[in-house]
Coordinates of C-alpha atoms in Angstrom, one line a residue:
Chain W
M1 CA 3.0 -3.9 21.2
I2 CA 3.7 -6.1 18.2
V3 CA 4.0 -9.8 18.6
I4 CA 5.2 -11.9 15.6
D5 CA 4.9 -15.6 16.3
G6 CA 6.2 -18.4 14.0
L7 CA 5.5 -16.3 10.9
T8 CA 6.3 -18.2 7.6
K9 CA 5.7 -17.2 4.0
R10 CA 6.5 -19.5 1.1
Y11 CA 6.4 -18.6 -2.6
G12 CA 6.3 -22.0 -4.3
G13 CA 9.5 -23.7 -3.2
H14 CA 11.1 -20.5 -1.9
T15 CA 10.7 -19.7 1.8
A16 CA 10.9 -15.9 2.1
V17 CA 10.1 -15.8 5.8
D18 CA 10.9 -18.8 7.9
H19 CA 9.4 -19.1 11.4
V20 CA 10.1 -15.5 12.4
S21 CA 9.2 -14.7 16.0
F22 CA 9.9 -11.5 17.9
T23 CA 8.2 -8.9 20.0
A24 CA 8.3 -5.1 19.7
R25 CA 7.5 -3.6 23.0
P26 CA 6.0 -0.3 24.0
G27 CA 8.4 2.5 25.0
R28 CA 11.1 0.9 22.9
V29 CA 12.4 1.4 19.4
T30 CA 12.9 -2.1 17.8
G31 CA 15.3 -2.2 14.9
F32 CA 14.7 -4.9 12.3
L33 CA 18.0 -5.4 10.6
G34 CA 18.9 -7.5 7.6
P35 CA 20.4 -7.3 4.1
N36 CA 18.2 -6.7 1.1
G37 CA 16.0 -9.6 0.3
A38 CA 16.3 -11.1 3.8
G39 CA 12.5 -11.0 4.4
K40 CA 12.1 -7.7 6.3
S41 CA 9.5 -6.2 4.0
T42 CA 7.6 -9.4 3.5
T43 CA 7.4 -9.7 7.3
L44 CA 6.1 -6.2 7.7
R45 CA 3.6 -6.6 4.8
I46 CA 2.2 -9.7 6.5
L47 CA 2.0 -7.7 9.8
A48 CA 0.0 -5.0 8.0
G49 CA -2.4 -7.6 6.3
L50 CA -1.1 -6.9 2.8
T51 CA 0.4 -10.3 2.2
P52 CA -1.3 -13.5 3.5
A53 CA 1.0 -15.6 5.7
T54 CA 1.5 -19.3 5.0
S55 CA 1.5 -20.0 8.7
G56 CA 2.1 -18.2 12.0
T57 CA 0.5 -15.1 13.4
A58 CA 1.2 -11.4 13.8
T59 CA -0.7 -9.3 16.3
V60 CA -0.9 -5.5 16.9
L61 CA -2.0 -4.5 20.4
G62 CA -3.1 -8.1 20.9
R63 CA -5.2 -8.4 17.8
P64 CA -4.6 -9.6 14.2
Y65 CA -4.4 -6.5 11.9
H66 CA -7.7 -7.2 10.2
R67 CA -9.4 -7.2 13.6
L68 CA -8.5 -3.6 14.3
P69 CA -11.7 -1.6 13.8
N70 CA -9.9 1.6 12.5
P71 CA -6.3 0.6 12.1
G72 CA -4.9 4.0 11.3
R73 CA -5.9 5.2 14.8
E74 CA -3.9 2.4 16.4
I75 CA -1.0 1.6 14.1
G76 CA 0.8 3.9 11.7
V77 CA 2.4 2.0 8.8
L78 CA 4.9 3.3 6.2
L79 CA 6.0 0.5 4.0
D80 CA 7.0 2.4 0.9
A81 CA 7.0 6.2 0.6
S82 CA 6.9 6.0 -3.1
A83 CA 3.6 4.1 -3.2
Q84 CA 1.4 7.1 -3.6
H85 CA -0.6 8.3 -6.6
A86 CA 1.8 10.5 -8.5
G87 CA -1.1 12.8 -9.6
R88 CA -2.4 13.5 -6.1
T89 CA -1.1 16.4 -4.0
G90 CA 0.6 15.7 -0.7
R91 CA -2.1 17.4 1.2
E92 CA -4.9 15.5 -0.6
I93 CA -3.2 12.2 0.3
L94 CA -3.3 13.2 4.0
R95 CA -6.8 14.5 3.7
V96 CA -8.2 11.3 2.2
A97 CA -6.5 9.3 5.0
A98 CA -7.9 11.8 7.6
I99 CA -11.4 11.4 6.3
T100 CA -11.0 7.6 6.2
M101 CA -10.0 7.6 9.9
G102 CA -12.6 10.1 10.9
L103 CA -10.1 12.8 11.9
P104 CA -10.7 16.6 11.9
R105 CA -9.3 18.5 8.9
T106 CA -6.9 20.5 11.2
R107 CA -5.0 17.3 11.9
V108 CA -3.6 17.4 8.3
D109 CA -1.9 20.8 8.8
E110 CA -0.6 19.7 12.2
M111 CA 1.1 16.7 10.6
L112 CA 2.5 18.8 7.7
D113 CA 4.1 21.1 10.3
L114 CA 5.4 18.2 12.3
V115 CA 7.2 16.6 9.4
G116 CA 8.4 20.0 8.0
L117 CA 6.5 20.1 4.7
T118 CA 5.5 23.6 3.8
Q119 CA 1.9 24.5 2.7
D120 CA 3.4 25.2 -0.8
E121 CA 5.1 21.8 -0.9
A122 CA 1.9 20.1 0.3
S123 CA 0.0 21.7 -2.7
R124 CA 2.3 20.0 -5.2
R125 CA 1.7 16.7 -6.7
V126 CA 3.7 13.8 -5.4
R127 CA 5.1 13.2 -8.8
D128 CA 7.3 16.3 -8.1
Y129 CA 8.5 15.2 -4.7
S130 CA 12.0 14.1 -3.9
L131 CA 12.3 10.8 -2.1
G132 CA 13.1 12.7 1.1
M133 CA 9.8 14.7 0.8
R134 CA 8.0 11.4 0.2
Q135 CA 9.4 9.9 3.3
R136 CA 8.3 13.0 5.3
L137 CA 4.8 12.8 3.8
G138 CA 4.8 9.0 4.5
L139 CA 5.7 9.7 8.1
A140 CA 3.0 12.3 8.4
H141 CA 0.5 9.7 6.9
A142 CA 1.6 7.1 9.5
L143 CA 1.4 9.6 12.4
L144 CA -1.9 11.1 11.3
G145 CA -4.2 8.9 13.5
D146 CA -2.0 9.4 16.6
P147 CA -1.4 5.7 16.8
D148 CA 0.3 3.7 19.6
V149 CA 2.4 1.7 17.2
L150 CA 4.6 2.7 14.3
V151 CA 5.9 0.4 11.6
L152 CA 8.4 1.9 9.2
D153 CA 10.2 0.1 6.4
E154 CA 13.5 1.8 5.6
P155 CA 12.3 5.2 6.6
A156 CA 15.8 6.9 6.4
N157 CA 16.1 6.2 2.6
G158 CA 16.4 9.4 0.7
L159 CA 16.7 11.6 3.7
D160 CA 19.7 13.9 4.0
P161 CA 21.8 13.7 7.2
A162 CA 19.8 16.4 8.9
G163 CA 16.6 14.6 7.9
I164 CA 17.9 11.4 9.3
R165 CA 18.8 13.1 12.6
W166 CA 15.4 14.6 12.7
M167 CA 13.7 11.3 12.1
R168 CA 15.8 9.6 14.7
D169 CA 14.8 12.2 17.3
L170 CA 11.2 12.0 16.4
L171 CA 11.1 8.2 16.8
S172 CA 13.0 8.3 20.1
G173 CA 10.6 10.8 21.4
Y174 CA 7.7 8.8 20.2
A175 CA 9.0 5.7 22.0
R176 CA 9.7 7.7 25.2
D177 CA 6.1 8.7 25.2
G178 CA 5.2 5.0 25.4
G179 CA 4.8 4.3 21.7
T180 CA 6.0 1.1 20.1
V181 CA 8.3 1.6 17.1
L182 CA 9.4 -1.1 14.7
L183 CA 11.6 0.1 12.0
S184 CA 13.6 -1.9 9.4
S185 CA 16.8 -1.1 7.7
H186 CA 19.6 -2.8 5.8
L187 CA 22.0 -0.3 7.3
L188 CA 23.5 -1.3 10.6
H189 CA 24.4 2.2 11.6
E190 CA 20.8 3.5 11.2
I191 CA 19.5 0.8 13.6
E192 CA 22.4 1.1 16.0
V193 CA 21.9 4.8 16.7
V194 CA 18.2 4.7 17.2
A195 CA 17.1 1.2 18.4
D196 CA 16.8 -0.1 21.9
D197 CA 16.2 -3.6 20.8
I198 CA 17.6 -5.2 17.6
V199 CA 16.3 -8.2 15.6
V200 CA 18.6 -9.4 12.9
I201 CA 17.2 -11.4 10.0
G202 CA 19.0 -13.2 7.2
Q203 CA 17.6 -15.5 4.6
G204 CA 14.1 -15.3 6.1
R205 CA 15.3 -16.4 9.6
I206 CA 15.9 -14.5 12.7
V207 CA 19.7 -14.9 13.3
A208 CA 20.1 -12.7 16.4
G209 CA 18.0 -10.6 18.7
G210 CA 18.1 -8.8 22.0
T211 CA 18.6 -5.4 23.5
K212 CA 21.3 -3.3 21.9
E213 CA 23.4 -3.7 25.2
E214 CA 23.1 -7.4 25.0
L215 CA 24.3 -7.6 21.5
L216 CA 27.1 -5.1 22.1
A217 CA 28.2 -7.0 25.3
G218 CA 28.5 -10.2 23.2
T219 CA 31.2 -8.5 21.1
G220 CA 33.8 -8.5 23.7
T221 CA 36.9 -6.3 24.4
L222 CA 39.6 -4.9 22.2
V223 CA 43.1 -4.9 23.6
R224 CA 46.4 -3.8 22.2
C225 CA 50.0 -3.8 23.5
A226 CA 53.5 -3.9 22.0
D227 CA 53.8 -7.7 22.4
T228 CA 50.6 -9.1 20.9
A229 CA 51.8 -12.7 21.0
R230 CA 52.5 -12.7 24.8
L231 CA 49.2 -10.9 25.5
A232 CA 47.3 -13.5 23.5
E233 CA 49.1 -16.2 25.4
S234 CA 48.3 -14.7 28.7
L235 CA 44.6 -14.1 27.9
A236 CA 44.2 -17.7 26.5
G237 CA 46.1 -19.0 29.6
A238 CA 43.5 -17.2 31.8
G239 CA 40.8 -19.1 29.9
H240 CA 39.5 -16.4 27.6
H241 CA 38.7 -16.7 23.9
V242 CA 41.2 -14.6 21.9
E243 CA 41.4 -13.7 18.2
H244 CA 43.4 -11.3 16.2
V245 CA 41.5 -8.2 14.9
D246 CA 43.5 -8.5 11.7
P247 CA 45.4 -11.8 11.3
A248 CA 47.8 -10.0 8.8
D249 CA 48.7 -7.3 11.2
A250 CA 49.5 -8.2 14.8
G251 CA 49.7 -4.5 15.7
A252 CA 45.9 -4.2 15.2
G253 CA 45.4 -5.9 18.5
L254 CA 43.2 -8.6 19.9
R255 CA 39.6 -9.2 20.5
T256 CA 38.7 -11.2 23.5
D257 CA 35.5 -12.2 25.3
A258 CA 37.0 -11.1 28.6
D259 CA 35.4 -7.8 29.9
P260 CA 37.8 -4.8 29.9
T261 CA 38.5 -5.0 33.6
T262 CA 39.5 -8.6 33.5
A263 CA 41.6 -8.1 30.3
G264 CA 43.4 -5.2 32.0
L265 CA 44.2 -7.3 35.1
V266 CA 45.5 -10.2 33.0
A267 CA 47.8 -7.8 31.2
L268 CA 49.0 -6.3 34.5
A269 CA 49.7 -9.8 35.9
A270 CA 51.8 -10.5 32.8
G271 CA 53.6 -7.2 33.1
L272 CA 52.4 -5.9 29.8
A273 CA 51.7 -2.2 29.2
L274 CA 48.5 -1.9 27.2
T275 CA 48.2 0.8 24.5
E276 CA 44.5 0.3 24.1
L277 CA 41.7 -1.2 26.1
R278 CA 38.1 -0.7 25.2
T279 CA 34.7 -2.4 24.5
A280 CA 34.6 -3.6 20.9
D281 CA 31.5 -1.6 20.3
G282 CA 30.1 -0.5 16.9
A283 CA 32.7 -2.3 15.0
G284 CA 31.9 -5.5 16.8
L285 CA 28.2 -5.3 16.0
E286 CA 29.1 -4.5 12.4
E287 CA 31.3 -7.6 12.4
M288 CA 28.5 -9.6 13.8
F289 CA 26.1 -8.3 11.3
L290 CA 28.4 -9.1 8.4
Q291 CA 29.1 -12.5 9.8
L292 CA 25.5 -13.4 10.5
T293 CA 24.4 -12.3 7.1
A294 CA 27.5 -13.2 5.1
Q295 CA 25.9 -16.4 3.8
T296 CA 22.8 -14.5 2.8
Q297 CA 24.7 -12.0 0.6
R298 CA 24.2 -12.5 -3.1
D299 CA 27.8 -12.1 -4.0
A300 CA 31.0 -10.4 -2.9
H301 CA 29.9 -7.2 -4.4
A302 CA 26.8 -7.1 -2.2
R303 CA 29.0 -7.8 0.8
E304 CA 31.2 -4.9 -0.1
T305 CA 28.3 -2.6 -0.5
A306 CA 26.8 -3.6 2.8
G307 CA 30.1 -3.1 4.5
A308 CA 30.7 0.3 3.0
A309 CA 27.2 1.4 3.7
A310 CA 27.3 0.3 7.3
Chain O
M1 CA 17.3 -16.5 21.9
S2 CA 14.9 -16.0 19.1
T3 CA 13.0 -13.0 20.4
A4 CA 14.5 -9.6 20.4
A5 CA 12.5 -8.2 23.2
T6 CA 11.0 -10.6 25.6
T7 CA 7.8 -10.0 27.3
P8 CA 8.0 -7.3 30.0
A9 CA 6.4 -8.2 33.3
T10 CA 3.8 -5.5 32.9
T11 CA 2.5 -6.8 29.6
P12 CA -1.3 -6.2 29.5
A13 CA -3.2 -9.4 29.9
T14 CA -4.7 -9.1 26.4
T15 CA -1.4 -9.7 24.7
Q16 CA 0.3 -13.0 24.6
A17 CA 4.0 -13.0 24.0
P18 CA 6.4 -15.9 24.5
G19 CA 9.5 -15.6 26.5
P20 CA 10.4 -15.0 30.2
A21 CA 9.9 -11.7 32.0
H22 CA 12.6 -9.2 31.2
A23 CA 14.5 -7.1 33.6
A24 CA 14.5 -3.9 31.5
V25 CA 10.9 -3.2 31.8
T26 CA 9.4 0.1 30.8
D27 CA 6.4 1.2 32.7
T28 CA 5.2 3.3 29.8
A29 CA 3.2 0.3 28.4
T30 CA 0.1 2.2 29.5
R31 CA 0.0 3.8 26.1
D32 CA -1.4 0.5 24.8
A33 CA -4.2 0.6 27.3
R34 CA -4.7 4.3 27.6
R35 CA -7.4 4.7 25.0
P36 CA -10.4 2.6 24.1
A37 CA -10.5 0.9 20.7
P38 CA -11.7 3.4 18.1
S39 CA -15.1 2.9 16.5
P40 CA -15.2 1.0 13.2
I41 CA -15.1 2.9 9.9
P42 CA -18.7 3.2 8.6
F43 CA -19.4 2.3 4.9
S44 CA -20.8 5.7 4.2
R45 CA -17.3 7.1 4.9
L46 CA -15.7 4.7 2.5
L47 CA -18.2 5.8 -0.2
L48 CA -17.2 9.4 0.3
V49 CA -13.5 8.6 0.3
E50 CA -13.7 6.5 -2.8
A51 CA -15.8 9.0 -4.6
R52 CA -13.3 11.7 -3.7
K53 CA -10.4 9.6 -5.0
M54 CA -12.1 9.3 -8.4
V55 CA -11.7 13.0 -9.0
D56 CA -8.8 14.2 -6.8
T57 CA -6.0 13.1 -9.2
R58 CA -4.8 14.8 -12.3
A59 CA -6.0 11.9 -14.4
G60 CA -9.5 11.8 -12.7
L61 CA -9.9 15.6 -13.1
W62 CA -9.0 15.5 -16.8
L63 CA -11.3 12.6 -17.4
M64 CA -14.2 14.6 -15.9
V65 CA -13.2 17.7 -17.9
G66 CA -12.9 15.5 -21.0
I67 CA -16.4 14.2 -20.5
A68 CA -17.8 17.7 -20.1
V69 CA -16.0 19.0 -23.2
A70 CA -17.1 15.9 -25.2
S71 CA -20.7 16.5 -24.3
V72 CA -20.7 20.1 -25.4
L73 CA -18.8 19.3 -28.6
A74 CA -21.2 16.5 -29.4
S75 CA -24.2 18.9 -28.9
A76 CA -22.5 21.5 -31.1
A77 CA -21.8 19.0 -33.8
V78 CA -25.5 18.0 -34.0
V79 CA -26.6 21.6 -34.2
L80 CA -24.0 22.4 -36.9
W81 CA -24.1 19.3 -39.1
A82 CA -27.3 17.3 -38.6
P83 CA -30.0 17.9 -41.1
D84 CA -33.0 19.9 -39.8
S85 CA -35.1 16.8 -39.8
M86 CA -32.8 15.2 -37.2
I87 CA -32.8 18.1 -34.8
D88 CA -34.6 16.1 -32.1
Y89 CA -33.9 14.9 -28.5
S90 CA -32.8 11.4 -29.5
S91 CA -30.0 12.8 -31.8
F92 CA -28.7 15.0 -29.0
S93 CA -28.9 12.3 -26.3
T94 CA -27.2 9.7 -28.6
A95 CA -24.4 12.1 -29.6
I96 CA -23.7 12.9 -25.9
G97 CA -24.3 9.4 -24.7
I98 CA -21.7 7.8 -26.9
P99 CA -18.6 9.6 -25.5
M100 CA -20.1 9.1 -22.0
A101 CA -20.5 5.3 -22.6
V102 CA -16.9 5.2 -23.7
M103 CA -15.4 7.3 -20.9
L104 CA -17.4 6.4 -17.8
P105 CA -16.1 2.8 -17.7
I106 CA -12.6 4.2 -17.7
I107 CA -13.4 6.0 -14.4
A108 CA -14.5 2.7 -13.0
I109 CA -11.4 0.9 -14.3
L110 CA -9.0 3.6 -12.8
S111 CA -10.7 3.5 -9.4
V112 CA -9.7 -0.1 -9.1
T113 CA -6.5 -0.4 -11.0
S114 CA -4.8 2.7 -9.7
E115 CA -4.7 1.0 -6.3
F116 CA -2.3 -1.5 -7.9
S117 CA -0.7 0.4 -10.8
Q118 CA -0.1 3.5 -8.7
R119 CA 0.4 1.3 -5.6
T120 CA -2.0 3.4 -3.5
G121 CA -3.4 0.1 -2.3
L122 CA -0.5 0.0 0.2
A123 CA -2.1 2.9 2.1
T124 CA -5.7 2.2 1.2
F125 CA -5.7 -1.4 2.4
T126 CA -3.7 -0.7 5.5
L127 CA -6.2 1.9 6.6
V128 CA -9.1 -0.4 5.7
P129 CA -7.9 -4.0 5.8
H130 CA -11.3 -5.4 4.7
R131 CA -10.6 -5.0 1.0
G132 CA -14.1 -6.3 0.2
R133 CA -15.6 -3.1 1.8
V134 CA -13.3 -0.8 -0.2
V135 CA -14.1 -2.6 -3.4
A136 CA -17.8 -2.6 -2.6
A137 CA -17.6 1.2 -2.1
K138 CA -15.9 1.5 -5.4
L139 CA -18.5 -0.6 -7.1
V140 CA -21.4 1.4 -5.7
N141 CA -19.7 4.6 -6.8
A142 CA -19.0 3.2 -10.3
V143 CA -22.7 2.4 -10.7
A144 CA -23.6 5.8 -9.4
V145 CA -21.3 7.4 -11.9
G146 CA -22.8 5.3 -14.7
V147 CA -26.3 6.5 -13.8
L148 CA -25.3 10.1 -13.0
G149 CA -23.4 10.4 -16.3
M150 CA -26.5 9.5 -18.2
V151 CA -28.6 11.9 -16.2
V152 CA -26.1 14.7 -17.1
A153 CA -26.1 13.5 -20.7
A154 CA -29.9 13.8 -20.7
G155 CA -29.7 17.3 -19.2
V156 CA -27.1 18.6 -21.7
G157 CA -29.0 16.9 -24.5
A158 CA -32.2 18.7 -23.5
L159 CA -30.4 22.0 -23.5
G160 CA -28.8 21.2 -26.9
N161 CA -32.3 20.2 -28.2
L162 CA -33.8 23.5 -27.1
V163 CA -31.0 25.6 -28.6
G164 CA -30.9 23.5 -31.8
A165 CA -34.6 23.7 -32.3
A166 CA -34.6 27.5 -31.7
L167 CA -31.7 28.0 -34.2
V168 CA -33.4 25.9 -36.8
G169 CA -36.8 27.5 -36.0
I170 CA -38.8 24.4 -35.2
D171 CA -40.6 23.2 -32.1
P172 CA -38.3 21.0 -30.0
V173 CA -39.0 17.3 -30.6
W174 CA -38.9 15.2 -27.4
D175 CA -38.7 11.6 -28.8
V176 CA -37.0 9.8 -25.9
S177 CA -39.4 8.0 -23.6
F178 CA -38.6 7.4 -20.0
A179 CA -38.5 3.6 -20.8
L180 CA -35.9 4.2 -23.5
F181 CA -33.9 6.5 -21.2
S182 CA -34.0 3.8 -18.5
S183 CA -32.8 1.1 -20.9
I184 CA -29.9 3.4 -22.0
V185 CA -29.0 3.9 -18.3
L186 CA -29.0 0.1 -17.8
G187 CA -26.9 -0.4 -20.9
N188 CA -24.4 2.2 -19.7
V189 CA -24.3 0.8 -16.2
L190 CA -23.6 -2.7 -17.6
G191 CA -20.7 -1.2 -19.6
V192 CA -19.3 0.4 -16.5
L193 CA -19.6 -2.9 -14.7
V194 CA -17.7 -4.7 -17.5
G195 CA -14.9 -2.2 -17.0
F196 CA -15.0 -2.7 -13.3
M197 CA -15.0 -6.5 -13.8
L198 CA -11.9 -6.3 -16.1
A199 CA -10.2 -4.0 -13.6
T200 CA -10.7 -6.4 -10.6
L201 CA -9.6 -9.4 -12.8
L202 CA -6.5 -7.8 -14.3
R203 CA -5.6 -5.2 -11.6
S204 CA -3.4 -3.2 -14.1
T205 CA -4.4 0.0 -15.8
P206 CA -3.0 -0.7 -19.2
A207 CA -4.2 -4.3 -19.2
A208 CA -7.7 -3.4 -18.2
M209 CA -7.9 -0.5 -20.7
V210 CA -6.8 -2.8 -23.5
G211 CA -9.2 -5.5 -22.3
Y212 CA -12.0 -3.0 -22.2
L213 CA -11.3 -1.7 -25.7
V214 CA -11.0 -5.2 -27.1
Y215 CA -14.2 -6.4 -25.4
G216 CA -16.3 -3.4 -26.0
Y217 CA -15.2 -2.5 -29.6
V218 CA -13.0 -5.1 -31.3
L219 CA -15.1 -8.1 -30.2
V220 CA -18.4 -6.4 -31.3
G221 CA -17.0 -6.0 -34.8
L222 CA -15.9 -9.7 -34.9
T223 CA -19.2 -11.1 -33.6
T224 CA -21.2 -8.9 -35.9
M225 CA -19.2 -10.1 -38.8
L226 CA -19.3 -13.7 -37.7
A227 CA -23.1 -13.6 -37.3
S228 CA -23.4 -12.2 -40.8
V229 CA -21.4 -15.0 -42.5
Q230 CA -22.2 -18.0 -40.2
E231 CA -25.8 -18.8 -39.7
W232 CA -25.2 -21.1 -36.7
F233 CA -23.6 -18.2 -34.9
A234 CA -26.4 -15.8 -35.8
D235 CA -28.7 -18.3 -34.2
A236 CA -26.6 -18.9 -31.1
Q237 CA -25.5 -15.3 -30.6
P238 CA -28.4 -14.1 -28.4
W239 CA -27.6 -16.9 -25.9
V240 CA -23.8 -16.3 -25.9
D241 CA -23.1 -12.7 -26.7
F242 CA -23.5 -10.3 -23.8
N243 CA -22.2 -7.4 -25.9
F244 CA -25.0 -7.9 -28.3
H245 CA -27.6 -7.4 -25.6
Q246 CA -25.8 -4.6 -23.9
G247 CA -25.6 -2.8 -27.3
N248 CA -29.3 -3.4 -27.9
L249 CA -30.2 -1.8 -24.6
F250 CA -29.3 1.6 -26.1
E251 CA -32.3 1.0 -28.5
G252 CA -34.7 -0.1 -25.7
F253 CA -35.4 -2.9 -23.3
P254 CA -35.8 -6.5 -24.6
E255 CA -39.3 -7.0 -25.9
T256 CA -39.8 -10.6 -24.8
G257 CA -39.3 -12.7 -21.7
E258 CA -36.8 -14.7 -23.8
G259 CA -34.9 -11.5 -24.5
W260 CA -34.6 -10.8 -20.8
A261 CA -33.6 -14.4 -20.1
Q262 CA -30.9 -14.2 -22.8
L263 CA -29.6 -10.9 -21.3
G264 CA -29.6 -12.5 -17.9
V265 CA -27.8 -15.7 -19.0
T266 CA -25.1 -13.8 -20.9
A267 CA -24.7 -11.3 -18.1
V268 CA -24.0 -14.2 -15.6
V269 CA -21.4 -15.7 -17.9
W270 CA -19.7 -12.6 -19.1
L271 CA -20.1 -10.3 -16.1
V272 CA -21.2 -11.9 -12.9
V273 CA -18.9 -14.9 -12.9
P274 CA -15.7 -13.1 -13.9
L275 CA -16.5 -10.3 -11.5
A276 CA -16.9 -12.8 -8.7
L277 CA -13.6 -14.4 -9.6
G278 CA -11.9 -11.0 -9.9
L279 CA -13.2 -9.9 -6.4
W280 CA -12.2 -13.3 -4.9
R281 CA -8.7 -12.9 -6.3
L282 CA -8.4 -9.2 -5.4
V283 CA -9.3 -9.8 -1.7
R284 CA -6.5 -12.4 -1.5
A285 CA -3.9 -10.7 -3.7
E286 CA -0.6 -9.6 -2.3
V287 CA -0.5 -5.8 -2.3
K288 CA 3.1 -4.7 -3.0

């Protein structure tokens, strides 16, 4: 369990994190979504006691981080996989952490096996690791103390598609066992496929939050038929909000806040044959993400990048 | 709503979370309460970990190798080139002590700055959020390295002295008293602490290295020159120049109470106060 309450961080006149509050619950994967520079990493650093907050609190398992007697045994933190001494071997990094936490030596090899690093790779210095290997090592480091809570900042960075799939399964399994997972990403798709709960941050503020189902439900229904104008009229006449998916192309259909059943009945009553009727799922959430964070984007290029990446 | 996941009805009483009870409750929250809180990390473990971190990197390893090689080379140089009259213990211990005095503070500097320059602090300070304890462990280890280094220098020097005397065909001359050895150890430990102080203050490997070289070598030359041309500075130097006293410790302890007082005063100004400031800032710094 992680509880962030009214967390604020100011750097001079700039407010990087602005009254951020949310809860990551046990048994769930909570996705922390936002564009680059939105305040995700700062929030996570404050949570882990690396950055002092200007105001507000963050607790792990009911306690502020610095009150955890042996934090590695209760919370696994991976904030930046590249933040390791380049001249130390992967195994040595885990060994030092294991000694700090008071864990048996065998735990290091168990974790290496778990994250798929070979003994040979573990004997190499981190300087020679790919980003994907560093992420695996970082995850091994976070899981070493068998913690109840995991906090991961952009863990999918540098992993190949198979690696991303593996990470996703591992985190889902971890949450199913009752663990709390909080992971951040600037990629909507990453969060969407793994998270049970989603928190969206933009310009340091929480702009949306809820279960994935709640956020998806809010995105409405997509309907298409040959006569878009009459369908729009009928839906609006029935008291539903209607908008064109693409104003320049009527054939792209309509998005409405009516649920699919209602939208179908409205079309039936109007004598219109629908060519498509479905929940506006991923695309809707993507739309929402882009909308919610549009004003936080640095420029049009950044928006394009976020759109293409998501 | 502002919270992503509102509080489940089964939230353990120890956690306080805002928001109404949520329908989608998992009953796996028991993982939170399943185990008792682990016992705190003892300081002895931090000492062990920080000592290990001094030597388990490539840089740390080569620094140790470098010190060992320098000691042997220094002994060999004395045997080869010193006149027979200078084949005595003080020649050997000085020849070995000088590279040690230069290199040991670097170990102290790296132990602190690498947490920031190599960004290992992210892991170190999340595993041990009380940074003061980590830095205290590093400080104890740095002092231990300063003392141990000199003991090793004394041992290698003794060996060199025996070999050198045998080669030249004289009885070995043991002209370093325990008092002199102790003062050299103190001078060396103070040098290590200066390095440590600069590391906590600057938190960057290159900056601390340059600072240490300027402080330990460039500044000495400047103050020596200044004292030789400006009488007022020559008079004031004992009360303001910590370097001056630290250097003198390699020749023996201060002979007067005033000498000790001057060492103490300059140490407070040049070492204790900046070290306190450095520690204060390090504990509060943002680790990125």
